[in-house]
Tab-separated table of C-alpha atoms in Angstrom:
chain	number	residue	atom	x	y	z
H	1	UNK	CA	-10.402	5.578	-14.073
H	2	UNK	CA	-7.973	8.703	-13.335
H	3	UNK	CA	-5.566	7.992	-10.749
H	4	UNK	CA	-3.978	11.614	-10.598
H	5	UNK	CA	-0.484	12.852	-9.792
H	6	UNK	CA	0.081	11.794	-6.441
H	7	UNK	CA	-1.157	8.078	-7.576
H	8	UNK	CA	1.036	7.697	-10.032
H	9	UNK	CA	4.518	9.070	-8.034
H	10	UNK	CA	3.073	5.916	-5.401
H	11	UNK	CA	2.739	3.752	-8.517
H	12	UNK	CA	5.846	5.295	-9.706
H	13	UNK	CA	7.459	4.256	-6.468
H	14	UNK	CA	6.985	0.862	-6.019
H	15	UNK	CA	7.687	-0.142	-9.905
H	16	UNK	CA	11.212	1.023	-8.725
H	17	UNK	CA	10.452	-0.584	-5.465
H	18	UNK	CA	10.499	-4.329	-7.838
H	19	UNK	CA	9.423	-7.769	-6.104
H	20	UNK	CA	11.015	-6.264	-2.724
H	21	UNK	CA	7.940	-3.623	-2.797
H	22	UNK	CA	7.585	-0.905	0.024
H	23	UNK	CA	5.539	-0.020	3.051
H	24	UNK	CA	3.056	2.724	3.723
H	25	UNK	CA	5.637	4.941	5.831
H	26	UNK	CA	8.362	4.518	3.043
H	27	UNK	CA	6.113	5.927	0.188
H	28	UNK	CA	4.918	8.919	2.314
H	29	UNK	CA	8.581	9.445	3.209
H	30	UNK	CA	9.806	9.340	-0.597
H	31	UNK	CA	6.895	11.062	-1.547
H	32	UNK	CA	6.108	13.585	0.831
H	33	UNK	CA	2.534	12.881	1.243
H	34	UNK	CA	1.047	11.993	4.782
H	35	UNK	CA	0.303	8.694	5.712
H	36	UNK	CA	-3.641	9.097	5.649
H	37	UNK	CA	-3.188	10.288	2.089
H	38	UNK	CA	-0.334	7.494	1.067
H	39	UNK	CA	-3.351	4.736	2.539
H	40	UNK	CA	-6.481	6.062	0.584
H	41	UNK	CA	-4.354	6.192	-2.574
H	42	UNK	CA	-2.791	2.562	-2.090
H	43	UNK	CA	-6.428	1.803	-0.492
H	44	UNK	CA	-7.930	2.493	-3.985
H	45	UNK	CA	-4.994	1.280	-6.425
H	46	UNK	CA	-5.374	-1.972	-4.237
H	47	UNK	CA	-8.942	-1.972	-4.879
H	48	UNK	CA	-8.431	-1.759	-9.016
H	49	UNK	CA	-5.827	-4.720	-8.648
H	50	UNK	CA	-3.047	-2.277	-9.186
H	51	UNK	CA	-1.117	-2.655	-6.300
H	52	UNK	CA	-1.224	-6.162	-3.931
H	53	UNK	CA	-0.030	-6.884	-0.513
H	54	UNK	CA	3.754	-8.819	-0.684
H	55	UNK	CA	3.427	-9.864	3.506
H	56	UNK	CA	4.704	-7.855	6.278
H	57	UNK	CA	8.283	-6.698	7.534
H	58	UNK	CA	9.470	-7.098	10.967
H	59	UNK	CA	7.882	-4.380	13.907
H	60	UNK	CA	10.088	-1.753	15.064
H	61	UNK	CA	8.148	-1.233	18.216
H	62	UNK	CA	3.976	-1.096	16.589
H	63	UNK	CA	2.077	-3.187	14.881
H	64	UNK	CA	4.886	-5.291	11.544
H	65	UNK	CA	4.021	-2.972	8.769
H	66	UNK	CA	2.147	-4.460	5.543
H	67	UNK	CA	4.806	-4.515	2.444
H	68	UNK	CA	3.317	-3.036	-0.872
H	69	UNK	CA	4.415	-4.279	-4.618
H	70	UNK	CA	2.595	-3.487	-7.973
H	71	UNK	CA	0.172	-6.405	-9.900
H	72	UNK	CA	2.300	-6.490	-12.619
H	73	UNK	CA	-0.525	-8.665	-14.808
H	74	UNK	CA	-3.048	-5.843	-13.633
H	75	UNK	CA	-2.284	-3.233	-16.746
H	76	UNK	CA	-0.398	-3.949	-20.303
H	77	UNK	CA	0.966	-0.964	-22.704
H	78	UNK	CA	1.842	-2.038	-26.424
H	79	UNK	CA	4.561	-0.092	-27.830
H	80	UNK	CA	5.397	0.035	-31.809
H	81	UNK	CA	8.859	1.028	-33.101
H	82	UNK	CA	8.444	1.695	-37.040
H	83	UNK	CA	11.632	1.332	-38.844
H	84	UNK	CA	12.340	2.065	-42.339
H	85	UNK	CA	12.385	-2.167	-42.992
H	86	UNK	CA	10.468	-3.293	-40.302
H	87	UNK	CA	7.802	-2.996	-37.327
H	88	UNK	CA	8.739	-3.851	-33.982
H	89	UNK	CA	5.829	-4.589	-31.578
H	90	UNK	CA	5.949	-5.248	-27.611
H	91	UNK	CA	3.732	-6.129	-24.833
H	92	UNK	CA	4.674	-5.006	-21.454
H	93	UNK	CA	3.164	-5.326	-18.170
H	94	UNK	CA	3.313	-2.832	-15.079
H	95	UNK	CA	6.655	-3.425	-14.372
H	96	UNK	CA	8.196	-2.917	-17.632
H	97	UNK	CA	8.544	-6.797	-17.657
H	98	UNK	CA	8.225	-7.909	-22.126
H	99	UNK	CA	5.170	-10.362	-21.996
H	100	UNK	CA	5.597	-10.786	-25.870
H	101	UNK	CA	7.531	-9.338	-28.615
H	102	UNK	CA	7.413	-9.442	-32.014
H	103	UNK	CA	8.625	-7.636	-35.774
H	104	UNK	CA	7.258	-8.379	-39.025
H	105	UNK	CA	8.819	-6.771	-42.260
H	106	UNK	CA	7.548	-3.122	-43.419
H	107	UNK	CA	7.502	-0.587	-46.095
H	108	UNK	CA	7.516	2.872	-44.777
H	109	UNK	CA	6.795	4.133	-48.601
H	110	UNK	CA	3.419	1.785	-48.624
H	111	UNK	CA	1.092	4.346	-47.478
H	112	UNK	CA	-0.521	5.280	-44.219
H	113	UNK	CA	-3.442	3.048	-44.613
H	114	UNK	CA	-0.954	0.078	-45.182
H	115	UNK	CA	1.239	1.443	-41.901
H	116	UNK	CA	-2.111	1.185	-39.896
H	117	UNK	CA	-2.697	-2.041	-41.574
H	118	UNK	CA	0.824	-3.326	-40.078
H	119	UNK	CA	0.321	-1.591	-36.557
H	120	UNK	CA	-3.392	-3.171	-35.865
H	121	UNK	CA	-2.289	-6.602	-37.288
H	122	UNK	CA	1.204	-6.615	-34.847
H	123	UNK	CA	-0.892	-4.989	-31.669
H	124	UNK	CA	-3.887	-7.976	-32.209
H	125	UNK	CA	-1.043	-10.363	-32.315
H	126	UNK	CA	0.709	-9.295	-29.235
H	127	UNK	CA	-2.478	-9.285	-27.786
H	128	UNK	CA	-3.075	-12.565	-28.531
H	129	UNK	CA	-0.007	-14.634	-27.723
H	130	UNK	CA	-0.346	-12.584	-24.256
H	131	UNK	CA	-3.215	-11.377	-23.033
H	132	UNK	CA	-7.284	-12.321	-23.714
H	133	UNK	CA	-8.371	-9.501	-25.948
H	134	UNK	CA	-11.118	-7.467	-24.248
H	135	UNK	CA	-12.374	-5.303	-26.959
H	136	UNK	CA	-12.570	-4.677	-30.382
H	137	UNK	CA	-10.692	-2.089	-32.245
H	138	UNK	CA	-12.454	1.208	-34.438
H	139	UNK	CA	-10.789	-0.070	-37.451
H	140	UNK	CA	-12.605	-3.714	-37.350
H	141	UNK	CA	-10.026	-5.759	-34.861
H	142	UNK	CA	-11.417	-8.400	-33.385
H	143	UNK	CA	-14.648	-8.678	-31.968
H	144	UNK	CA	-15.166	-8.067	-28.173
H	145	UNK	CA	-15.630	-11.546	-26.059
């Protein structure tokens, strides 16, 4: 599901934005997008469980406007540092926030099938001490549930 340029400078936005989040009329302000087009993209990254309401701040003569902030359980990235002694592996939600962590020894000389070997076993892992898996891998992870 694409979310395009404009989606992500509003994601963009209120990961910097943290727990304190931002309103509609903020992110079309930083953003220089209009209003209408600031609500059908938080309108749809709401509706994927990207982006939830965090309450309302006081009214400044309309209606209190509704206060933004990302899901940060909603997505997860894994990234892999390979080192000449050792793989690093983390899990990361939306915010940037470590979920889990972990290295395990490695040997750069073993050979690219033992590298992926390493990577797949360390991603599965992380994937397991943090999140439900929700697919199988192509090179015969674990099964789908």
């Amino acid at each position: 599901m694409p979310y395009g340029r404009n989606a992500a400078r509003v994601l963009g936005l209120l990961r910097l934005a943290g727990q304190e989040g931002a309103d509609r009329g903020e992110l079309a302000l930083r953003t220089g997008l209009t209003p209408q087009a600031v609500s059908k993209i938080t309108a749809r990254l709401r509706s994927h469980g990207l982006v939830t309401e965090a309450g309302r701040r006081a009214s400044t003569g309309g209606k209190p406007s509704t206060v933004l902030r990302l899901a940060p359980g909603a997505r997860h990235a894994v990234g892999l540092e390979l080192d000449r002694d050792q793989l690093t592996a983390v899990l990361v939600d939306l915010s940037g926030g470590v979920v889990a962590g972990r290295t395990a020894p490695l040997d750069l000389g073993a050979g690219p099938e033992a590298l992926l070997d390493a990577a797949e076993s360390a991603v599965y892992g992380l994937i397991g001490a943090g999140l439900p898996v929700l697919g199988g891998g192509t090179r015969g992870g674990p099964p789908a549930e």
